């Protein structure tokens, strides 16, 4: 049952043929959020299809490459393209790249996603700093045998998105005159968007934004002992009493419009995060 470790070894030895460095920050890019890659001085780009045990995104708006390079003088690795449960992948498949990040030396992960706004004070295009999450996926990547070398059987989740990292993000946003909101992200399976009744329910259980990703990766990052900083771009408002139709094109176009702001924020944040985590 040490299969995951064997899989990791195989993936790492392939990656090591191309890249010898030690990435400091792992970045997972959500729907419509690829711009940050333009700010990375790319050293190596490996298609997921060449890495053992990586699955391949099946949705056309996500590509699939692992990118290694320098972002504002910080060694980073970025996942261009992520996986969702609605594609039919298992939780372990979705989160395998996060295990790879840890195995390569990453200690802090930045996750991003596009999400529906539930908090009526939010607006389309807002960047929400994730303060906490709710897992409504009905599944968990840690179910099954626990490899104690990889993490604890019962990882504590009291501080998934540490305040100290959120404060750094907030301070950086302030320097850039960037509006930033805060809130709880709830993950659902999708792929359909929510009914008005579901948006109302999700708001009533304490969520500020809803999406179909992120939580599995965060659970595994925490299990692996990494720190996490998370951002949602609010791409549509799930206000049950004023719900209007929304398409994937709407979501992508709002995410794209926010992408520059996200990229600038992450660019400025990277050296501060590195300093906070490693010194
Ligand atoms: N619901 C779920 N996932 C989403 C949404 C939404 O309204 N918008 C973007 N991702």
Short mmCIF file of N, CA and C and ligand atoms in Angstrom, two decimals, residues 31 114-117 185-186 188 190-194 199 202 210-212 233 235-238 246 251, ligand 1:
data_model
loop_
_atom_site.label_atom_id
_atom_site.label_comp_id
_atom_site.label_asym_id
_atom_site.label_seq_id
_atom_site.Cartn_x
_atom_site.Cartn_y
_atom_site.Cartn_z
N UNK A 31 -9.42 28.60 -13.23
CA UNK A 31 -10.08 28.95 -14.48
C UNK A 31 -9.86 30.42 -14.84
N UNK A 114 -11.87 30.35 -9.86
CA UNK A 114 -13.01 31.20 -10.17
C UNK A 114 -14.17 30.71 -9.32
N UNK A 115 -14.94 31.63 -8.76
CA UNK A 115 -16.00 31.20 -7.85
C UNK A 115 -17.22 32.10 -7.97
N UNK A 116 -18.35 31.54 -7.60
CA UNK A 116 -19.59 32.31 -7.57
C UNK A 116 -19.69 33.04 -6.24
N UNK A 117 -20.06 34.30 -6.28
CA UNK A 117 -20.17 35.09 -5.04
C UNK A 117 -21.50 34.83 -4.34
N UNK A 185 -14.77 29.79 1.39
CA UNK A 185 -15.01 29.14 0.09
C UNK A 185 -15.66 27.79 0.36
N UNK A 186 -16.75 27.51 -0.34
CA UNK A 186 -17.34 26.17 -0.23
C UNK A 186 -17.15 25.45 -1.56
N UNK A 188 -18.20 22.47 -4.09
CA UNK A 188 -19.24 21.52 -4.48
C UNK A 188 -18.73 20.76 -5.71
N UNK A 190 -20.30 20.18 -8.70
CA UNK A 190 -20.65 20.62 -10.03
C UNK A 190 -20.98 19.39 -10.88
N UNK A 191 -20.92 19.48 -12.21
CA UNK A 191 -20.50 20.65 -12.98
C UNK A 191 -21.59 21.69 -13.20
N UNK A 192 -22.84 21.39 -12.86
CA UNK A 192 -23.84 22.44 -13.06
C UNK A 192 -23.61 23.54 -12.03
N UNK A 193 -23.99 24.74 -12.40
CA UNK A 193 -23.99 25.83 -11.41
C UNK A 193 -25.17 25.57 -10.48
N UNK A 194 -25.27 26.38 -9.43
CA UNK A 194 -26.26 26.09 -8.40
C UNK A 194 -27.65 26.63 -8.77
N UNK A 199 -27.88 28.19 -3.82
CA UNK A 199 -27.09 29.38 -3.44
C UNK A 199 -27.53 29.88 -2.06
N UNK A 202 -26.14 27.53 0.57
CA UNK A 202 -24.69 27.66 0.77
C UNK A 202 -24.36 28.93 1.55
N UNK A 210 -18.64 30.10 -3.84
CA UNK A 210 -18.77 28.66 -4.14
C UNK A 210 -18.03 28.33 -5.43
N UNK A 211 -17.35 27.19 -5.41
CA UNK A 211 -16.64 26.73 -6.61
C UNK A 211 -16.51 25.22 -6.60
N UNK A 212 -15.82 24.71 -7.61
CA UNK A 212 -15.77 23.26 -7.81
C UNK A 212 -14.36 22.70 -7.68
N UNK A 233 -11.50 34.40 -7.57
CA UNK A 233 -12.02 35.53 -8.34
C UNK A 233 -13.53 35.34 -8.41
N UNK A 235 -16.68 35.49 -10.12
CA UNK A 235 -16.99 35.61 -11.55
C UNK A 235 -18.48 35.75 -11.84
N UNK A 236 -19.32 35.49 -10.85
CA UNK A 236 -20.76 35.64 -11.03
C UNK A 236 -21.36 35.71 -9.64
N UNK A 237 -22.51 36.35 -9.54
CA UNK A 237 -23.10 36.49 -8.22
C UNK A 237 -24.27 35.52 -8.06
N UNK A 238 -24.16 34.66 -7.05
CA UNK A 238 -25.20 33.68 -6.77
C UNK A 238 -26.17 34.24 -5.73
N UNK A 246 -25.95 32.47 -16.29
CA UNK A 246 -24.49 32.65 -16.36
C UNK A 246 -23.92 31.51 -17.18
N UNK A 251 -18.04 33.44 -17.12
CA UNK A 251 -17.11 33.17 -16.02
C UNK A 251 -15.68 33.42 -16.47
N1 LIG B 1 -20.89 28.02 -8.74
C1 LIG B 1 -19.98 27.05 -8.72
N2 LIG B 1 -18.79 27.17 -9.27
C2 LIG B 1 -18.48 28.32 -9.87
C3 LIG B 1 -19.38 29.37 -9.93
C4 LIG B 1 -20.66 29.22 -9.35
O1 LIG B 1 -21.53 30.12 -9.37
N3 LIG B 1 -18.77 30.39 -10.60
C5 LIG B 1 -17.53 29.95 -10.91
N4 LIG B 1 -17.35 28.70 -10.48
#
